[in-house]
Each structure stands twice: as C-alpha cells, then as structure tokens.
XYZ file of C-alpha atoms in Angstrom:
352
model
C 25.839 2.748 26.487
C 25.982 -0.289 24.224
C 23.061 -2.527 23.260
C 22.911 -5.687 21.188
C 19.773 -5.385 19.098
C 18.290 -8.695 17.961
C 16.340 -7.739 14.850
C 16.814 -10.219 12.002
C 19.179 -11.897 9.595
C 19.905 -8.623 7.763
C 20.968 -6.923 10.966
C 20.524 -3.166 11.128
C 20.670 -2.572 7.387
C 18.596 0.255 5.949
C 18.575 -1.420 2.545
C 17.517 -5.066 2.603
C 15.400 -5.320 5.726
C 12.607 -3.579 7.578
C 14.409 -0.286 8.308
C 13.006 0.092 11.838
C 16.134 -1.298 13.488
C 18.534 0.722 11.363
C 16.612 3.965 11.866
C 16.507 3.441 15.624
C 20.232 2.657 15.668
C 20.982 5.881 13.785
C 18.887 7.958 16.182
C 20.355 6.243 19.245
C 23.897 6.919 18.011
C 23.118 10.631 17.932
C 22.279 10.386 21.638
C 25.442 8.509 22.568
C 24.127 4.938 22.558
C 25.480 2.264 20.230
C 23.217 -0.450 18.838
C 25.029 -3.534 17.564
C 23.269 -6.134 15.439
C 22.680 -9.416 17.230
C 22.002 -12.679 15.429
C 20.306 -15.987 16.194
C 22.735 -18.365 17.850
C 25.112 -15.623 18.931
C 23.831 -15.489 22.491
C 25.589 -18.094 24.616
C 27.603 -18.526 27.826
C 30.962 -17.802 26.206
C 29.687 -14.627 24.552
C 28.074 -13.401 27.772
C 31.306 -13.853 29.717
C 33.415 -12.256 26.993
C 31.196 -9.156 26.740
C 30.355 -8.700 30.426
C 30.923 -5.075 31.386
C 31.096 -3.938 27.752
C 27.557 -4.586 26.521
C 24.868 -3.063 28.727
C 21.587 -4.218 27.159
C 20.268 -7.213 25.249
C 17.317 -5.878 23.243
C 14.898 -8.491 21.876
C 12.309 -7.727 19.203
C 11.001 -10.971 17.683
C 12.095 -13.602 20.240
C 10.532 -16.565 18.426
C 13.068 -16.157 15.606
C 15.744 -16.964 18.174
C 14.338 -20.417 18.973
C 11.679 -21.406 16.432
C 12.137 -24.651 14.493
C 9.866 -26.950 12.441
C 10.387 -29.819 14.861
C 8.737 -29.300 18.251
C 11.563 -31.034 20.092
C 14.149 -28.758 18.535
C 11.942 -25.755 19.234
C 11.620 -26.667 22.921
C 15.369 -27.262 23.207
C 16.287 -23.957 21.578
C 13.701 -22.074 23.628
C 15.032 -23.581 26.857
C 18.553 -22.535 25.882
C 17.424 -18.979 25.111
C 15.662 -18.541 28.436
C 18.666 -20.011 30.237
C 21.009 -17.582 28.491
C 18.780 -14.619 29.330
C 18.681 -15.679 32.984
C 22.460 -16.010 32.966
C 22.735 -12.570 31.358
C 20.723 -11.039 34.179
C 22.925 -12.717 36.771
C 25.980 -11.209 35.064
C 24.522 -7.691 35.184
C 23.133 -7.321 31.662
C 19.806 -5.600 31.200
C 17.199 -7.288 29.019
C 14.623 -5.278 27.071
C 11.867 -6.700 24.875
C 9.941 -4.580 22.355
C 6.553 -6.263 22.043
C 5.836 -5.803 18.341
C 3.233 -8.557 18.580
C 1.926 -10.667 21.443
C 2.459 -14.016 19.733
C 3.890 -15.142 16.389
C 1.362 -15.141 13.565
C 0.155 -18.567 12.411
C 1.984 -20.301 15.243
C 1.610 -24.064 15.611
C 3.268 -24.121 19.033
C 1.122 -21.570 20.842
C 1.613 -22.900 24.380
C 5.380 -22.941 23.979
C 5.384 -19.376 22.648
C 3.218 -18.294 25.563
C 5.569 -19.904 28.109
C 8.539 -18.290 26.394
C 6.917 -14.867 26.572
C 5.977 -15.291 30.202
C 9.600 -16.162 30.981
C 11.001 -13.276 28.934
C 8.548 -10.853 30.545
C 9.652 -12.035 33.983
C 13.358 -11.746 33.143
C 13.213 -8.418 31.290
C 14.274 -5.259 33.080
C 11.893 -3.312 30.817
C 9.337 -3.868 28.083
C 8.531 -1.512 25.216
C 5.085 -1.352 23.588
C 3.898 0.873 20.756
C 0.505 1.933 22.141
C -1.648 1.922 25.239
C -3.739 -0.972 23.924
C -0.559 -3.064 23.729
C 0.302 -2.053 27.308
C -3.064 -3.431 28.457
C -2.495 -6.622 26.478
C 0.903 -7.155 28.120
C -0.692 -6.840 31.536
C -3.549 -9.166 30.604
C -1.480 -11.856 28.883
C 1.876 -11.679 30.654
C 0.971 -10.069 34.017
C 3.475 -7.225 33.732
C 2.572 -3.616 34.507
C 5.786 -2.150 35.954
C 8.633 -1.099 33.719
C 6.484 -1.060 30.585
C 7.287 1.917 28.334
C 4.878 3.132 25.648
C 7.080 4.259 22.771
C 5.586 4.818 19.290
C 6.765 3.077 16.146
C 8.804 5.594 14.167
C 8.085 6.917 10.686
C 9.662 5.831 7.400
C 9.627 9.219 5.688
C 13.332 9.207 4.854
C 13.764 5.440 4.715
C 12.823 4.960 1.051
C 13.416 7.008 -2.113
C 10.376 9.150 -2.978
C 10.967 11.116 -6.142
C 8.690 9.520 -8.741
C 5.484 11.351 -9.682
C 2.005 9.852 -9.608
C 1.786 10.090 -13.398
C 5.094 8.352 -13.996
C 4.360 5.653 -11.423
C 1.027 4.873 -13.073
C 2.574 4.868 -16.509
C 5.229 2.365 -15.443
C 2.596 0.114 -13.854
C 0.201 0.328 -16.801
C -2.487 2.147 -14.831
C -4.674 4.836 -16.374
C -4.548 8.412 -15.123
C -8.258 8.455 -14.225
C -8.454 5.112 -12.422
C -9.238 4.954 -8.721
C -6.458 2.736 -7.376
C -6.548 0.786 -4.124
C -3.188 -0.632 -3.031
C -2.317 -3.613 -0.894
C 1.379 -4.188 -0.279
C 3.288 -6.532 1.954
C 3.654 -10.203 2.811
C 0.873 -12.518 1.652
C -0.093 -14.296 4.858
C -3.458 -15.400 6.277
C -3.584 -12.738 9.008
C -3.396 -9.996 6.370
C -7.055 -10.539 5.380
C -6.412 -10.669 1.642
C -9.113 -13.243 0.916
C -11.754 -10.825 2.180
C -10.239 -7.886 0.294
C -10.175 -9.761 -3.013
C -13.779 -10.900 -2.667
C -15.016 -7.430 -1.734
C -13.109 -5.706 -4.508
C -14.455 -8.130 -7.112
C -17.987 -7.229 -5.982
C -17.401 -3.479 -6.373
C -18.826 -2.055 -9.604
C -16.815 0.234 -11.843
C -14.385 -0.304 -14.706
C -12.451 2.713 -13.437
C -11.438 0.864 -10.259
C -8.186 -1.031 -9.837
C -6.697 -3.061 -7.011
C -2.913 -2.890 -7.186
C -1.050 -5.546 -5.237
C 2.664 -5.439 -4.441
C 2.671 -8.905 -2.948
C 5.651 -10.460 -1.229
C 5.159 -14.158 -1.934
C 7.317 -16.898 -0.454
C 5.099 -19.990 -0.054
C 2.340 -22.028 -1.732
C -0.384 -20.125 0.111
C 0.766 -16.826 -1.384
C 1.281 -18.236 -4.861
C -2.215 -19.733 -4.978
C -3.823 -16.579 -3.620
C -2.280 -14.206 -6.137
C -2.891 -16.633 -9.003
C -6.576 -16.779 -8.066
C -6.718 -12.982 -7.782
C -5.355 -12.450 -11.265
C -7.823 -14.942 -12.723
C -10.832 -13.610 -10.797
C -10.890 -9.992 -11.921
C -8.955 -8.232 -14.698
C -9.045 -5.024 -12.634
C -6.677 -6.645 -10.107
C -3.063 -5.846 -11.013
C -0.590 -8.089 -9.209
C 3.164 -7.627 -8.892
C 4.947 -10.324 -6.919
C 8.421 -10.745 -5.547
C 10.183 -12.441 -2.674
C 11.918 -9.100 -2.100
C 10.933 -5.615 -3.248
C 13.922 -3.229 -3.457
C 13.619 -0.069 -1.377
C 13.488 2.098 -4.496
C 10.352 0.263 -5.709
C 8.161 1.276 -2.774
C 7.603 4.724 -4.261
C 6.346 3.187 -7.500
C 3.405 1.406 -5.890
C 2.596 3.908 -3.163
C 2.673 6.976 -5.381
C 0.475 5.249 -7.965
C -2.239 4.575 -5.363
C -5.175 6.691 -4.259
C -5.560 4.798 -0.987
C -3.833 1.913 0.784
C -6.046 -0.911 2.075
C -4.691 -3.061 4.907
C -7.517 -5.420 5.945
C -5.727 -7.171 8.806
C -7.467 -9.969 10.651
C -4.953 -9.975 13.509
C -2.386 -7.263 14.180
C -0.840 -5.303 17.006
C 1.521 -2.846 15.304
C 1.612 -2.139 11.572
C 4.761 -0.933 9.882
C 2.830 -1.132 6.604
C 0.357 1.524 7.750
C 3.197 3.775 8.877
C 4.957 3.261 5.540
C 1.813 4.308 3.657
C 1.392 7.380 5.846
C 5.061 8.250 5.361
C 4.269 8.486 1.628
C 1.219 10.678 2.389
C -1.194 7.939 1.377
C -4.629 7.709 3.023
C -5.256 4.326 4.614
C -8.170 1.976 5.223
C -7.548 -0.137 8.320
C -9.574 -2.170 10.815
C -10.051 -0.817 14.319
C -7.846 -3.431 15.990
C -4.550 -3.452 17.871
C -2.656 -0.157 17.885
C -4.302 1.068 14.679
C -7.080 3.174 16.293
C -4.385 5.069 18.213
C -2.436 5.664 15.003
C -5.141 6.400 12.426
C -8.325 8.475 12.589
C -10.908 9.579 10.030
C -8.795 12.558 8.967
C -6.243 10.118 7.536
C -8.592 7.677 5.828
C -11.049 5.109 7.146
C -11.037 2.996 10.306
C -13.713 0.310 10.070
C -15.210 -2.122 12.570
C -14.086 -5.605 11.468
C -16.896 -7.202 13.476
C -19.589 -5.430 11.482
C -20.665 -7.119 8.234
C -19.860 -5.133 5.098
C -17.802 -2.575 7.060
C -14.739 -2.964 4.840
C -16.844 -2.756 1.684
C -18.545 0.406 2.949
C -15.175 1.936 3.785
C -13.838 1.161 0.300
C -16.874 2.775 -1.305
C -17.047 5.780 1.018
C -13.352 6.632 0.647
C -13.919 7.325 -3.059
C -15.869 10.460 -2.051
C -13.294 11.739 0.451
C -10.863 14.581 -0.115
C -7.926 12.230 -0.494
C -5.357 15.008 -0.818
C -6.405 16.308 2.603
C -6.388 12.769 4.028
C -2.894 12.250 2.649
C -1.637 15.461 4.228
C -3.107 14.458 7.592
C -1.528 11.000 7.294
C 1.852 12.553 6.529
C 1.609 14.936 9.506
C 0.854 11.971 11.752
C 3.877 10.149 10.371
C 6.064 13.209 10.949
C 5.038 13.226 14.615
C 6.596 9.766 15.065
C 10.039 11.278 15.536
C 12.995 8.903 15.795
C 14.827 11.463 17.939
C 12.053 11.339 20.527
C 11.789 7.546 20.243
C 15.526 7.167 20.823
C 15.298 9.280 23.979
C 12.436 7.215 25.333
C 14.284 3.997 24.475
C 17.261 5.212 26.494
C 14.899 5.706 29.452
C 13.811 2.083 29.091
C 17.458 0.981 28.959
C 18.222 2.856 32.156
C 15.184 1.561 34.054
C-alpha cells in the first residue's frame, strides 16, 4: 500500500521538522506500507491521472496549509481547487484520509472558509483519524461525521531526539544553579499558547530560587515583543529564542527543567506535552482538548482553566510533588504510545 502524506514543507524528515510524520512513515514501512511526502501544489489533475492505480491513499494532516493565503480571494480560489482535486481523486478510486490534529487553524482570520473546507473534506474523506475520544465527539459536533472515525493516539518522541546530557551539565550550559526550581516553557510563541498568563503568574510567585526557562520559537513581531517584555519584567525569567531549535538542543532545555508548563488557551492535541513526557518531565497542562486523556495527576498537574488562580496553584503545588515519580509516570505513559501499534491502526483506517 502506498500513501502520499501531506505533512509540511520539510516532508517526512526526522531532523528539521516535527518528527511525527517521519516516525509514522518508519513504522508504516515495517508493516509493508509506504508513506511518500506530499507537498502543497503537488495535487492536481495531471498528478492524479499519472498516479492512478499506484498511490492508494491521500493522507491530509493540516489541510489549511494546502490552500491558505493572505488574500481572501486567493485563499478561496486555492481552497476551491483543493476540494475539486480531492473530489476528482475519489472518483478515480483514491482513498482520502484526514488526521484531525486540530479542528480549525489557530488565529484564523477566515474562519467561515476554514469551516466550509473542513465540512467538504469530512464529507469526501473515506476515513478520519483523531487522537482522543474528545476529538471524536468534536468531529461529530462540528462536522457531522461519526462513521469511519478512528481514534489513534499521537505517538511518543522517545527516540526522536538525542537525550544524553545530564541535568547538571544542561543547567551549567544554560547558566542555571543546581538548586533552582526550574519551570520550562518551550515551543512556538503564539497567542493560543497562553504565555501572557504564564509570565504574569510566574512574576507574582515569590522565591529567588525559582526560574522560568523559555525555549521560545519566535518568528513574528508578537513573539519578539512578548519575549522582550518577559526578559525586562523579571530577572528570574531566562529566555532563549530561535526561529529553529536543532533536534540536539531539545535535551538541553528539557533535562535542565524540573517541570514543563504548557498553559494553552486553545488546543486539541499537544506534541509539546508528549515531547516533555518522552524526556520523563512532569507537566502542568490545562484540562482541555485531548490533554485530560493523556495526562493525569501521577504525571504532573492538570488544572481547570476556567477557575481563577488554578494555574498559579498548580505551579505552587507542583513544587511539593515527588517529581522523580511524576517523571517516571510521564515516561511510562509516553512509552505506551507505540508507533508500531499506531501504524497498525492507521492501516485499518486506510483500508476502511
């Protein structure tokens, strides 16, 4: 079986992109299925005719990347073309699968168009993949699809990044003291990540022995202003920024941390939480999206984002937890997210 996997501009690389696609491709290959990287603009009538009978599945992940554009007219035109090509693919015998990593694009300015696109894709797809039961309910509620929806977990990242540096060496390289209690935020700096709230709460926490370490991926004015304000607001906030963090650097930040804080405002699935757990780091997360099905109190703290001061209480309470035990529980949960099992379930979705 052969599937074209539309993941991103870096394809199925395990080095320069989110390794999810590459790890799934590796596991699928071991079960006799080939995943080929698909790219924006590559799906058209000529390609569909040329590959008919050779490619079995078109697997979408982030469909808005395949049509999004700053200009609404261009966005509508590209979206119309995409839906037309998917309909043509179905008529030619291709299967179409969509993994619903999120319901809608974050910070979208064309919500109604994205909704119409997702309704069309849901109607055309032979199968949908979601990462938790909450997401399955959301798909039914938003897109009216209940049949052919497969709940398949997001896989772990245990072997995706180097992990050889010790806690002591990591802290030394980052200029952190051995006895500090270190919270870590890592990832893209975007409004839905909840960083404004985290920075305010941390600045209100007493204790010179506390540090908030940020490995912040910054690529716009919003991110630049936020991290600049963070550095000026509190000397205990240690910020490292980049537009791209090499894979070998993940271990530096994660192994230096006592706990990872991911104060999302809006999220469905979190690769960041799974990355932290893959490094045996306890996590603090809000009880939204798929997170309550992934994380429980053994692995850190799950707080109610609708309750005032819940995040602050979680950040204080976690200081008294047995973090080594929490880290072991987080790692065991990550281990259970086996790519071998996920590949088998994905094949079932392909064959549906």
